[in-house]
Amino acid sequence: MEKSCTLLIHFDKGTPAIANEIKEALEGNDVPAKIDAMKKAIMLLLNGETLPQLFITIVRYVLPSEDHTVQKLLLLYLEIIEKTDTKGRVLPEMILICQNLRNNLQHPNEYIRGVTLRFLCRLNETEIIEPLIPSVLQNLEDRHPFIRRNAILAVMSIYKLPQGEQLLVDAPEMIEKVLLSEQDASAKRNAFLMLFTCAQDRAVSYLLTHVDRVSEWGELLQMVVLELIRKVCRTNRAEKGKYIKIIISLLNAPSTAVIYECAGTLVSLSSAPTAIRAAANTYCQLLLSQSDNNVKLIVLDRLNELKSSHRDIMVDLIMDVLRALSSPNLDIRRKTLDIVLELITPLNINEVVLMLKKEVMKTQSGELEKNGEYRQMLIQAIHSCAIKFPEVASTVVHLLMDFLGDSNVASAIDVVVFVREIIETNPKLRVSIITRLLDTFYQIRAARVCSCALWIIGEYCLSLSEVESGIATIKQCLGELPFYSVSEEGEATDASKKTPQANSITVSSRRPAVLADGTYATQSAASETAFSAPTVVQGSLVSGNIRSLLLTGDFFLGAVVACTLTKLVLRLQEVQPSKVEVNKATTQALLIFVSMLQLGQSPVLPHPIDNDSNDRIVLCIRLLCDTGDGIRKIWLQSCRQSFVKMLSEKQLRETEELKAKAQVSHAQPDDLIDFYHLKSRKGMSQLELEDEVQDDLKRATGEFVNDNDDANKLNRILQLTGFSDPVYAEAYVSVHHYDIVLDITVINRTKETLQNLCLELATMGDLKLVERPQNYTLAPESSKQIKANIKVSSTETGVIFGNIVYETSNVLERTVVVLNDIHIDIMDYISPAVCTDAAFRTMWAEFEWENKVAVNTVIQDEKEFLNHIIKSTNMKCLTPVSALDDECGFLAANLYAKSVFGEDALVNLSVEKQADGKLSGYIRIRSKTQGIALSLGDKITLKQKGGG
Amino acid sequence: MVVLAASILSKSGKVLVSRQFVEMTRIRIEGLLAAFPKLLGTGKQHTYFETENVRYVYQPIEALYLVLVTNKQSNILEDLETLRLLSKLVPEYSVSLDEEGIGKTAFELIFAFDEVICLGHKENVTVAQVKQYCEMESHEEKLHKLVLQSKINETKDVMKRKASEIEKSKIDKNRGDKGGFMSMGSGRIETSLSEISIPSSGSGFGSGSGFGGLINEVDSFPTKSKGRQPSSATAPPKGSGMQLGKSQKTNQFLESLKAEGELIVEDAKPKAGQAKAATALLTDPITLTAEEKLNVTLKRDGGMSNFDVQGTLSLQILNQEDGLIQVQIETGGNPGILFKTHPNMNKELFSNENILGLKDPNRPFPTGPAGDAAGVGLLKWRMQSADESMVPLSINCWPSVSGNETYVSIEYEASAMFDLQNVVISIPLPALREAPSIRQIDGEWRFDSRNSILEWSIVLIDNSNRSGSMEFVVPPADSSVFFPISVRFTATSTYSDLKVVNIIPLRGGAPPKFSQRTNLVTENYQVM
């Protein structure tokens, strides 16, 4: 068992304190100097010095000191010194401090008594405690609550010691008596806690005799009561009935902490709907009443847990949970939305969407900085609502389309993606969406949104009127041609002069559209006025949004415009009976294409048009000049088909994920079976879960070690020295989260005693040795187990190297055996993780460290290579399998992993099959820190060869 | 609900001070704190985050972080309060809130943290209280010091006086007078007398005849009834505290819980307490208890140095309406026994007709609730004897040393007068590590290693086993070690052979039911 550590103090190694100085100061009479020396001594001890010679000095000169601070420091000193020898026996000199402790326990100063009692709580050595027991017990009846409090705790910790029950046979009785007469809240709590931990039945009987006063007890005591109830019910399920009433009475307690605890207890005791509802209601109340964000978030966590275990009950509370959206904190809002989205049902969907809509509107009015992000969140939420319940789409889609022109690009993109999906899945809404989109198109500011909107226009304008107004809208947004003229001034005046004209043209071209379908007449008219008004205003400022984007050099958008126009014209050919009109539209489109190309080659812009866009526009020109049926089919149908395929793919993936989730929650073969018609087992459940809770503390203190199988252990043994070396050493390396433990076995292979044998270790990389090495004496042919702890502070490949130094009796000089290096593998620290595509991209853009590894492998197949890399790097492939499916001679995939320290590791793999069948390409690793990028790169370089 | 550690870190992640409240290894806490700056995200509006095993709750203070490490089940509301309190304390102790300042006051901060969190649990304290606790200004200590000082002064005075006296006596001696010596000696005797007188007077009262015992008994009435009050006050209202106010709502709640198959026990009563009460519970309306206490001291080589029996007859009435009664008794006619009645009793009635009744026939006997076995004392008696045949149980203990071991054989012999129950003979032994080896025994034995006592117990001594023996071996020891042997037993018959013949109701009607108990117990039964 490793020593426990009770305090840490930063110690500046720059100012070394010499043991002699400390000793002198301690021996002197100057109190401040003594205090100083004591502090220094404690700090040295904390830093691994042992200072054995100091103990006697302290016993002689510090123990008798009258000063309170000195006494307190003395207790700290006693707390941290080694009190036992290597075999676990108490050192004989420790008896010297007993007298002092006893005096302190009877000291006239109550605070000295108190701190001494508190010190006893941390003492484990029965031999020291035994003589002190009478004095401790005396303090139980002290006048000061401060003393009683600590005395009770001291009794508790003594009783908890291995032989404690013999030391203090009647402690529970005593404490029970104390509890009956105690008035101080804290002391009462401690007494109850003592009974709770040491004599549970007494605590229970006390609780039950005072059942009607529980609600009047202090907050601290109530908390322990709840803890007791949980524990009792865990071991004895049948008892539960007695306690529910207590919990209910505590639900009305004044202290919020108690209420919170109550709700938790209620959930853990019962799964009856009423109990869960009460707990959930309590959480909701806390959610609203508490202003602290931390509390809100944790309460939301609890609600989330409830949601997964008792969804049916939480569904009723959905609106209460939604009210948490009133908090301005984005994390809270996100969590709330996450919970709510999983609770929507056909019954409450309308209410929820209404609320979300209101929230969206609120974001329009207020000028809060986070509004954009929040709106994005809301839009995503509405989006997923609409996917689950397509009928709500009609109520929200128009509202959302107002945000197409949002200055927050991300939320605008979300909207447009949403619209794209809805228009495909909800054919009924198509017409209204298209009209609306055409009306609001001019507001769109961002290029990406614009291109997506253009795609929708190109794909979903089907009727003649729609196609025509689509073409008109695009033309209008492009403004007057040409895009530039030699004289800048001329162009500006031209544009301002001619826009009104263009406007009137569009209006006229729209008219037949309106007439074609009477039902749209009013809508169209309304949009027309809305449309024309801003254009006039805009005409003088900027001529069309696409135009201004093009003029900044975004030719990708130009290509999209060209494609859209081509599609529209192709469709026009199908729906427009008048050949003249078609030809007119075709020529106009061609004119636009040509002027775009012209703009691309002009010197006005800083960059000329890129080849891709150039090719694409040229292709469009060709297409319009010479159309074949095959190409027409591709343009008018195949695009749409692949989009439909993508959607269904997405749906499929989601359902599969759901299925996988559902699979997990199925019952285990050895689960208890509920016979609904017999006595319901409700409320008995969750006990298995509770057991885990109990381990929580143990896990938190690191006491909890799950033993791996020993065979696995043997695999990780490293030989450190040769068999013919005088000292043989081997190490078993176990890697925990933040530390590495080396279990080193050292065997003396000689016939001589090795003295002062010391294992000196040094590290390279982000590793740190925790303890200073100690010296051992090794008898002939005997062995010794040495443990070394090494702290890791970041994900990085590290090397531990060192040597064993020893002396033999006949040779005075020290002999050194150099050890084999121990490499710490980065793979122990990273684990596969998932992140969204967008997050991956932002991180990719953000991270500073990139390591580029050229592919060099014997593996011939791209997919096999990818799998090999995934396997050897312990990362998760973010690219969906379907995207990697087909044989096309090249492959690109994103891999992602997270380290235990929360660092991200990104890998992009791009490979192409060469003509000779070999793979070539690059693997790029990006991370925030150099360590990961380098180590992961090394790892990949080492492993990528494969084949073997 | 446990705080694992309270720590202060610098912005760069250096651990300045950390105090752990539960046992954990150094590597663990350092690991946890080293992970803190890495996990600390930026731009968050909340100040906690969780890992797989622990939760960090923190608060930035200028260039520092104050961090609480808790387990994940911990109550966040309470932890935040603790954190708030700690964050108020830090500037109280550390003047400059930076690395250097914290480093200078690290120990003071640890002391303060200790006052706020105890074994991981939050204490109910305020900043002012913590400051007070840490300052350790104790009025008591000052007083103590004053007293000490005054004592020193006094002693100095005494010393001076003595010195002068000695001086004087020296001068006197020089004169050749003896008187000085005498005066000093007599002074000493006086003081010692006054010290002795207090205990002697106390014991005199206690052993004084029946009268003294009666006084004791009378005295004990009020104290007992006081002791009863709290229990009677808490018992009757059944959960009234809960039924008040929100009772209806709670009931609804309970009903619906029940409907859902939840088992609810409406009136939860402690089990242990009930069991205890049940043994003493009286079902009969009137109970009469005759009890005799035995004080016997036997000499180890035979003979008896003390034999004393004290008896009481007590009456307990459950209901007020049964209070107007008289009790007719019958005594065994043992001439050695002197009876004394309670001062309120009609003495004549007793001496003439052996009927116990109150002087004032219109006054009822006081009633007492069930569960309290004491009742009202009516009659006391006492018997002393030098007759060895009266001793119910004689013990003969023979330690004999043989080589490296001491053989101890003990035998008991019980007189035919009584059947003794639950006899326990406790023999002190020299300090032993292991239980002595028992060679032969009638009955059972148990070794109490802490007190080093061998307990020989016989459940019942009746005509089948009027005598018995035990033999055991211990390492060599002086024979006096095995004394005094103390004996405990009970019996159901008494020396006085007092019996209640009848209960006479003063208001006429049928005599009420009554129960009678008789027992003899040992109070102090020793073989010296």
PDB file of N, CA, C and O in Angstrom, chain A residues 5-6 8 10 46 79 109-111 118 122 143-144 186 189 240-241 257 261 270 274 293-294 329 679 793, chain B residues 14 16 18-20 23-24 26-27 38 45 47 75 115 122-123 132 136 138 140-141 253 256 260-263:
ATOM      1  N   CYS A   5      -1.138  10.871   0.791  1.00  0.00           N
ATOM      2  CA  CYS A   5      -0.541  12.204   0.809  1.00  0.00           C
ATOM      3  C   CYS A   5      -1.607  13.185   1.239  1.00  0.00           C
ATOM      4  O   CYS A   5      -2.686  13.228   0.663  1.00  0.00           O
ATOM      5  N   THR A   6      -1.342  13.921   2.286  1.00  0.00           N
ATOM      6  CA  THR A   6      -2.391  14.780   2.805  1.00  0.00           C
ATOM      7  C   THR A   6      -2.248  16.235   2.387  1.00  0.00           C
ATOM      8  O   THR A   6      -3.209  16.968   2.438  1.00  0.00           O
ATOM      9  N   LEU A   8       0.012  19.179  -0.240  1.00  0.00           N
ATOM     10  CA  LEU A   8       1.045  19.514  -1.215  1.00  0.00           C
ATOM     11  C   LEU A   8       1.307  20.998  -1.084  1.00  0.00           C
ATOM     12  O   LEU A   8       0.375  21.784  -0.969  1.00  0.00           O
ATOM     13  N   HIS A  10       3.796  24.044  -2.888  1.00  0.00           N
ATOM     14  CA  HIS A  10       4.820  24.298  -3.892  1.00  0.00           C
ATOM     15  C   HIS A  10       6.127  24.681  -3.207  1.00  0.00           C
ATOM     16  O   HIS A  10       6.145  25.476  -2.278  1.00  0.00           O
ATOM     17  N   LEU A  46       7.994  17.068   2.349  1.00  0.00           N
ATOM     18  CA  LEU A  46       7.050  16.884   1.249  1.00  0.00           C
ATOM     19  C   LEU A  46       7.771  16.635  -0.063  1.00  0.00           C
ATOM     20  O   LEU A  46       7.228  16.040  -0.975  1.00  0.00           O
ATOM     21  N   GLU A  79       1.958  14.534  10.861  1.00  0.00           N
ATOM     22  CA  GLU A  79       1.057  13.941   9.882  1.00  0.00           C
ATOM     23  C   GLU A  79       1.835  13.336   8.723  1.00  0.00           C
ATOM     24  O   GLU A  79       1.464  12.287   8.209  1.00  0.00           O
ATOM     25  N   ASN A 109      -6.293  25.466  26.117  1.00  0.00           N
ATOM     26  CA  ASN A 109      -6.775  26.154  24.914  1.00  0.00           C
ATOM     27  C   ASN A 109      -7.632  25.192  24.089  1.00  0.00           C
ATOM     28  O   ASN A 109      -7.165  24.168  23.615  1.00  0.00           O
ATOM     29  N   GLU A 110      -8.894  25.556  23.907  1.00  0.00           N
ATOM     30  CA  GLU A 110      -9.809  24.626  23.239  1.00  0.00           C
ATOM     31  C   GLU A 110      -9.403  24.387  21.791  1.00  0.00           C
ATOM     32  O   GLU A 110      -9.628  23.307  21.243  1.00  0.00           O
ATOM     33  N   TYR A 111      -8.791  25.380  21.171  1.00  0.00           N
ATOM     34  CA  TYR A 111      -8.446  25.220  19.757  1.00  0.00           C
ATOM     35  C   TYR A 111      -7.315  24.221  19.578  1.00  0.00           C
ATOM     36  O   TYR A 111      -7.283  23.472  18.619  1.00  0.00           O
ATOM     37  N   ARG A 118      -8.410  16.673  15.479  1.00  0.00           N
ATOM     38  CA  ARG A 118      -8.514  16.548  14.032  1.00  0.00           C
ATOM     39  C   ARG A 118      -7.313  15.778  13.478  1.00  0.00           C
ATOM     40  O   ARG A 118      -7.438  14.965  12.571  1.00  0.00           O
ATOM     41  N   ARG A 122      -6.494  11.606  11.236  1.00  0.00           N
ATOM     42  CA  ARG A 122      -5.653  11.215  10.114  1.00  0.00           C
ATOM     43  C   ARG A 122      -4.591  10.206  10.516  1.00  0.00           C
ATOM     44  O   ARG A 122      -3.749   9.837   9.716  1.00  0.00           O
ATOM     45  N   ARG A 143     -17.283  21.584  26.682  1.00  0.00           N
ATOM     46  CA  ARG A 143     -18.239  22.678  26.654  1.00  0.00           C
ATOM     47  C   ARG A 143     -18.368  23.249  25.234  1.00  0.00           C
ATOM     48  O   ARG A 143     -19.414  23.708  24.826  1.00  0.00           O
ATOM     49  N   HIS A 144     -17.257  23.230  24.493  1.00  0.00           N
ATOM     50  CA  HIS A 144     -17.243  23.886  23.181  1.00  0.00           C
ATOM     51  C   HIS A 144     -17.715  22.931  22.096  1.00  0.00           C
ATOM     52  O   HIS A 144     -17.186  21.835  21.980  1.00  0.00           O
ATOM     53  N   SER A 186     -23.295  20.950  13.626  1.00  0.00           N
ATOM     54  CA  SER A 186     -22.162  20.244  13.040  1.00  0.00           C
ATOM     55  C   SER A 186     -21.810  18.999  13.837  1.00  0.00           C
ATOM     56  O   SER A 186     -21.564  17.935  13.278  1.00  0.00           O
ATOM     57  N   ARG A 189     -24.258  16.369  13.273  1.00  0.00           N
ATOM     58  CA  ARG A 189     -24.026  15.713  11.992  1.00  0.00           C
ATOM     59  C   ARG A 189     -22.904  14.696  12.137  1.00  0.00           C
ATOM     60  O   ARG A 189     -23.017  13.548  11.701  1.00  0.00           O
ATOM     61  N   LYS A 240     -37.205  -0.128   2.331  1.00  0.00           N
ATOM     62  CA  LYS A 240     -37.393   1.115   1.591  1.00  0.00           C
ATOM     63  C   LYS A 240     -38.636   1.876   2.002  1.00  0.00           C
ATOM     64  O   LYS A 240     -38.621   3.098   2.129  1.00  0.00           O
ATOM     65  N   GLY A 241     -39.710   1.134   2.210  1.00  0.00           N
ATOM     66  CA  GLY A 241     -40.989   1.762   2.498  1.00  0.00           C
ATOM     67  C   GLY A 241     -40.942   2.757   3.639  1.00  0.00           C
ATOM     68  O   GLY A 241     -41.609   3.776   3.614  1.00  0.00           O
ATOM     69  N   ALA A 257     -29.517  22.439  -1.419  1.00  0.00           N
ATOM     70  CA  ALA A 257     -28.621  21.280  -1.488  1.00  0.00           C
ATOM     71  C   ALA A 257     -29.357  20.029  -1.046  1.00  0.00           C
ATOM     72  O   ALA A 257     -29.228  18.968  -1.645  1.00  0.00           O
ATOM     73  N   GLU A 261     -30.310  16.686  -3.231  1.00  0.00           N
ATOM     74  CA  GLU A 261     -29.910  15.370  -2.765  1.00  0.00           C
ATOM     75  C   GLU A 261     -31.129  14.452  -2.658  1.00  0.00           C
ATOM     76  O   GLU A 261     -31.070  13.273  -2.976  1.00  0.00           O
ATOM     77  N   SER A 270     -36.415   4.464  -6.053  1.00  0.00           N
ATOM     78  CA  SER A 270     -37.667   4.008  -6.617  1.00  0.00           C
ATOM     79  C   SER A 270     -37.729   4.345  -8.091  1.00  0.00           C
ATOM     80  O   SER A 270     -37.167   5.323  -8.541  1.00  0.00           O
ATOM     81  N   THR A 274     -44.523   8.195  -9.864  1.00  0.00           N
ATOM     82  CA  THR A 274     -44.724   9.359  -9.012  1.00  0.00           C
ATOM     83  C   THR A 274     -43.408   9.840  -8.428  1.00  0.00           C
ATOM     84  O   THR A 274     -43.141  11.039  -8.380  1.00  0.00           O
ATOM     85  N   ASN A 293     -24.696  28.841 -13.191  1.00  0.00           N
ATOM     86  CA  ASN A 293     -24.639  28.016 -14.395  1.00  0.00           C
ATOM     87  C   ASN A 293     -24.198  26.593 -14.096  1.00  0.00           C
ATOM     88  O   ASN A 293     -24.682  25.652 -14.712  1.00  0.00           O
ATOM     89  N   ASN A 294     -23.263  26.461 -13.165  1.00  0.00           N
ATOM     90  CA  ASN A 294     -22.771  25.114 -12.840  1.00  0.00           C
ATOM     91  C   ASN A 294     -23.903  24.233 -12.376  1.00  0.00           C
ATOM     92  O   ASN A 294     -24.034  23.085 -12.786  1.00  0.00           O
ATOM     93  N   ASN A 329     -26.742  31.413 -21.127  1.00  0.00           N
ATOM     94  CA  ASN A 329     -25.557  30.597 -21.350  1.00  0.00           C
ATOM     95  C   ASN A 329     -25.791  29.578 -22.473  1.00  0.00           C
ATOM     96  O   ASN A 329     -26.764  28.840 -22.473  1.00  0.00           O
ATOM     97  N   LYS A 679     -46.490  -8.875  -8.314  1.00  0.00           N
ATOM     98  CA  LYS A 679     -46.015  -7.671  -7.622  1.00  0.00           C
ATOM     99  C   LYS A 679     -44.988  -6.968  -8.509  1.00  0.00           C
ATOM    100  O   LYS A 679     -44.029  -7.571  -8.950  1.00  0.00           O
ATOM    101  N   SER A 793       2.632  14.182 -18.298  1.00  0.00           N
ATOM    102  CA  SER A 793       1.788  15.362 -18.365  1.00  0.00           C
ATOM    103  C   SER A 793       1.300  15.690 -19.765  1.00  0.00           C
ATOM    104  O   SER A 793       0.528  16.607 -19.933  1.00  0.00           O
TER     105      SER A 793
ATOM    106  N   LYS B  14       0.714  25.453 -11.998  1.00  0.00           N
ATOM    107  CA  LYS B  14       1.584  24.993 -10.919  1.00  0.00           C
ATOM    108  C   LYS B  14       0.759  24.823  -9.646  1.00  0.00           C
ATOM    109  O   LYS B  14      -0.044  25.693  -9.301  1.00  0.00           O
ATOM    110  N   LEU B  16       0.199  25.226  -6.046  1.00  0.00           N
ATOM    111  CA  LEU B  16       0.807  26.014  -4.985  1.00  0.00           C
ATOM    112  C   LEU B  16       0.511  25.410  -3.616  1.00  0.00           C
ATOM    113  O   LEU B  16       1.404  25.218  -2.817  1.00  0.00           O
ATOM    114  N   SER B  18      -2.174  22.402  -1.765  1.00  0.00           N
ATOM    115  CA  SER B  18      -3.286  21.478  -1.911  1.00  0.00           C
ATOM    116  C   SER B  18      -3.454  20.723  -0.613  1.00  0.00           C
ATOM    117  O   SER B  18      -2.480  20.277  -0.014  1.00  0.00           O
ATOM    118  N   ARG B  19      -4.682  20.649  -0.166  1.00  0.00           N
ATOM    119  CA  ARG B  19      -4.956  19.918   1.066  1.00  0.00           C
ATOM    120  C   ARG B  19      -5.933  18.801   0.709  1.00  0.00           C
ATOM    121  O   ARG B  19      -6.997  19.062   0.157  1.00  0.00           O
ATOM    122  N   GLN B  20      -5.560  17.570   1.031  1.00  0.00           N
ATOM    123  CA  GLN B  20      -6.438  16.443   0.713  1.00  0.00           C
ATOM    124  C   GLN B  20      -7.240  16.062   1.959  1.00  0.00           C
ATOM    125  O   GLN B  20      -6.706  16.079   3.062  1.00  0.00           O
ATOM    126  N   GLU B  23      -7.944   9.868   2.048  1.00  0.00           N
ATOM    127  CA  GLU B  23      -6.651   9.261   1.778  1.00  0.00           C
ATOM    128  C   GLU B  23      -6.479   9.036   0.291  1.00  0.00           C
ATOM    129  O   GLU B  23      -7.312   8.399  -0.348  1.00  0.00           O
ATOM    130  N   MET B  24      -5.458   9.579  -0.245  1.00  0.00           N
ATOM    131  CA  MET B  24      -5.118   9.267  -1.626  1.00  0.00           C
ATOM    132  C   MET B  24      -3.611   9.400  -1.788  1.00  0.00           C
ATOM    133  O   MET B  24      -2.952  10.096  -1.032  1.00  0.00           O
ATOM    134  N   ARG B  26       0.039  10.303  -3.406  1.00  0.00           N
ATOM    135  CA  ARG B  26       0.577  11.530  -3.936  1.00  0.00           C
ATOM    136  C   ARG B  26       0.490  11.555  -5.459  1.00  0.00           C
ATOM    137  O   ARG B  26       0.116  12.550  -6.065  1.00  0.00           O
ATOM    138  N   ILE B  27       0.787  10.433  -6.031  1.00  0.00           N
ATOM    139  CA  ILE B  27       0.806  10.381  -7.486  1.00  0.00           C
ATOM    140  C   ILE B  27      -0.584  10.650  -8.033  1.00  0.00           C
ATOM    141  O   ILE B  27      -0.777  11.288  -9.063  1.00  0.00           O
ATOM    142  N   LYS B  38      -5.121  21.339 -18.220  1.00  0.00           N
ATOM    143  CA  LYS B  38      -5.329  20.811 -19.559  1.00  0.00           C
ATOM    144  C   LYS B  38      -6.804  20.724 -19.885  1.00  0.00           C
ATOM    145  O   LYS B  38      -7.222  20.919 -21.015  1.00  0.00           O
ATOM    146  N   GLN B  45     -18.810  29.613 -19.606  1.00  0.00           N
ATOM    147  CA  GLN B  45     -19.469  30.438 -18.606  1.00  0.00           C
ATOM    148  C   GLN B  45     -19.776  29.651 -17.357  1.00  0.00           C
ATOM    149  O   GLN B  45     -20.498  30.094 -16.499  1.00  0.00           O
ATOM    150  N   THR B  47     -18.049  26.966 -14.277  1.00  0.00           N
ATOM    151  CA  THR B  47     -16.745  26.744 -13.658  1.00  0.00           C
ATOM    152  C   THR B  47     -16.656  25.346 -13.063  1.00  0.00           C
ATOM    153  O   THR B  47     -16.279  25.177 -11.923  1.00  0.00           O
ATOM    154  N   ASN B  75     -22.582  16.669  -4.142  1.00  0.00           N
ATOM    155  CA  ASN B  75     -23.683  17.609  -4.295  1.00  0.00           C
ATOM    156  C   ASN B  75     -23.132  18.959  -4.747  1.00  0.00           C
ATOM    157  O   ASN B  75     -22.460  19.649  -3.994  1.00  0.00           O
ATOM    158  N   GLU B 115     -10.406  24.004   8.676  1.00  0.00           N
ATOM    159  CA  GLU B 115     -11.563  24.383   9.482  1.00  0.00           C
ATOM    160  C   GLU B 115     -12.848  24.289   8.673  1.00  0.00           C
ATOM    161  O   GLU B 115     -13.932  24.117   9.213  1.00  0.00           O
ATOM    162  N   LYS B 122     -18.367  19.176   4.570  1.00  0.00           N
ATOM    163  CA  LYS B 122     -18.376  20.616   4.802  1.00  0.00           C
ATOM    164  C   LYS B 122     -18.792  20.898   6.237  1.00  0.00           C
ATOM    165  O   LYS B 122     -19.687  20.253   6.774  1.00  0.00           O
ATOM    166  N   GLU B 123     -18.136  21.860   6.846  1.00  0.00           N
ATOM    167  CA  GLU B 123     -18.539  22.281   8.176  1.00  0.00           C
ATOM    168  C   GLU B 123     -19.387  23.523   8.045  1.00  0.00           C
ATOM    169  O   GLU B 123     -19.265  24.283   7.093  1.00  0.00           O
ATOM    170  N   GLN B 132     -11.550  33.079  13.759  1.00  0.00           N
ATOM    171  CA  GLN B 132     -11.468  32.929  15.202  1.00  0.00           C
ATOM    172  C   GLN B 132     -10.792  31.597  15.560  1.00  0.00           C
ATOM    173  O   GLN B 132      -9.918  31.545  16.418  1.00  0.00           O
ATOM    174  N   MET B 136      -6.945  31.165  17.519  1.00  0.00           N
ATOM    175  CA  MET B 136      -6.780  30.353  18.715  1.00  0.00           C
ATOM    176  C   MET B 136      -6.675  31.183  19.987  1.00  0.00           C
ATOM    177  O   MET B 136      -5.981  30.801  20.920  1.00  0.00           O
ATOM    178  N   SER B 138      -7.836  31.899  23.259  1.00  0.00           N
ATOM    179  CA  SER B 138      -8.702  31.144  24.144  1.00  0.00           C
ATOM    180  C   SER B 138      -8.806  31.838  25.493  1.00  0.00           C
ATOM    181  O   SER B 138      -7.812  32.104  26.159  1.00  0.00           O
ATOM    182  N   GLU B 140     -10.219  30.453  28.002  1.00  0.00           N
ATOM    183  CA  GLU B 140      -9.922  29.418  28.997  1.00  0.00           C
ATOM    184  C   GLU B 140      -8.435  29.311  29.273  1.00  0.00           C
ATOM    185  O   GLU B 140      -8.008  29.144  30.404  1.00  0.00           O
ATOM    186  N   GLU B 141      -7.690  29.422  28.179  1.00  0.00           N
ATOM    187  CA  GLU B 141      -6.260  29.294  28.363  1.00  0.00           C
ATOM    188  C   GLU B 141      -5.723  30.437  29.213  1.00  0.00           C
ATOM    189  O   GLU B 141      -4.890  30.243  30.095  1.00  0.00           O
ATOM    190  N   PHE B 253     -49.363  12.044  -2.566  1.00  0.00           N
ATOM    191  CA  PHE B 253     -48.116  11.538  -3.105  1.00  0.00           C
ATOM    192  C   PHE B 253     -47.922  10.086  -2.699  1.00  0.00           C
ATOM    193  O   PHE B 253     -47.678   9.211  -3.516  1.00  0.00           O
ATOM    194  N   SER B 256     -50.364   7.733  -4.356  1.00  0.00           N
ATOM    195  CA  SER B 256     -50.072   7.394  -5.746  1.00  0.00           C
ATOM    196  C   SER B 256     -48.855   6.485  -5.819  1.00  0.00           C
ATOM    197  O   SER B 256     -48.777   5.599  -6.653  1.00  0.00           O
ATOM    198  N   GLU B 260     -48.699   2.600  -7.278  1.00  0.00           N
ATOM    199  CA  GLU B 260     -47.745   2.140  -8.278  1.00  0.00           C
ATOM    200  C   GLU B 260     -46.923   0.977  -7.769  1.00  0.00           C
ATOM    201  O   GLU B 260     -45.935   0.587  -8.382  1.00  0.00           O
ATOM    202  N   GLY B 261     -47.304   0.462  -6.655  1.00  0.00           N
ATOM    203  CA  GLY B 261     -46.657  -0.757  -6.181  1.00  0.00           C
ATOM    204  C   GLY B 261     -45.485  -0.501  -5.272  1.00  0.00           C
ATOM    205  O   GLY B 261     -44.696  -1.389  -4.987  1.00  0.00           O
ATOM    206  N   GLU B 262     -45.372   0.727  -4.801  1.00  0.00           N
ATOM    207  CA  GLU B 262     -44.276   1.059  -3.905  1.00  0.00           C
ATOM    208  C   GLU B 262     -44.705   0.692  -2.492  1.00  0.00           C
ATOM    209  O   GLU B 262     -45.837   0.985  -2.090  1.00  0.00           O
ATOM    210  N   LEU B 263     -43.872   0.019  -1.771  1.00  0.00           N
ATOM    211  CA  LEU B 263     -44.231  -0.384  -0.416  1.00  0.00           C
ATOM    212  C   LEU B 263     -43.968   0.775   0.529  1.00  0.00           C
ATOM    213  O   LEU B 263     -42.857   1.262   0.629  1.00  0.00           O
TER     214      LEU B 263
END
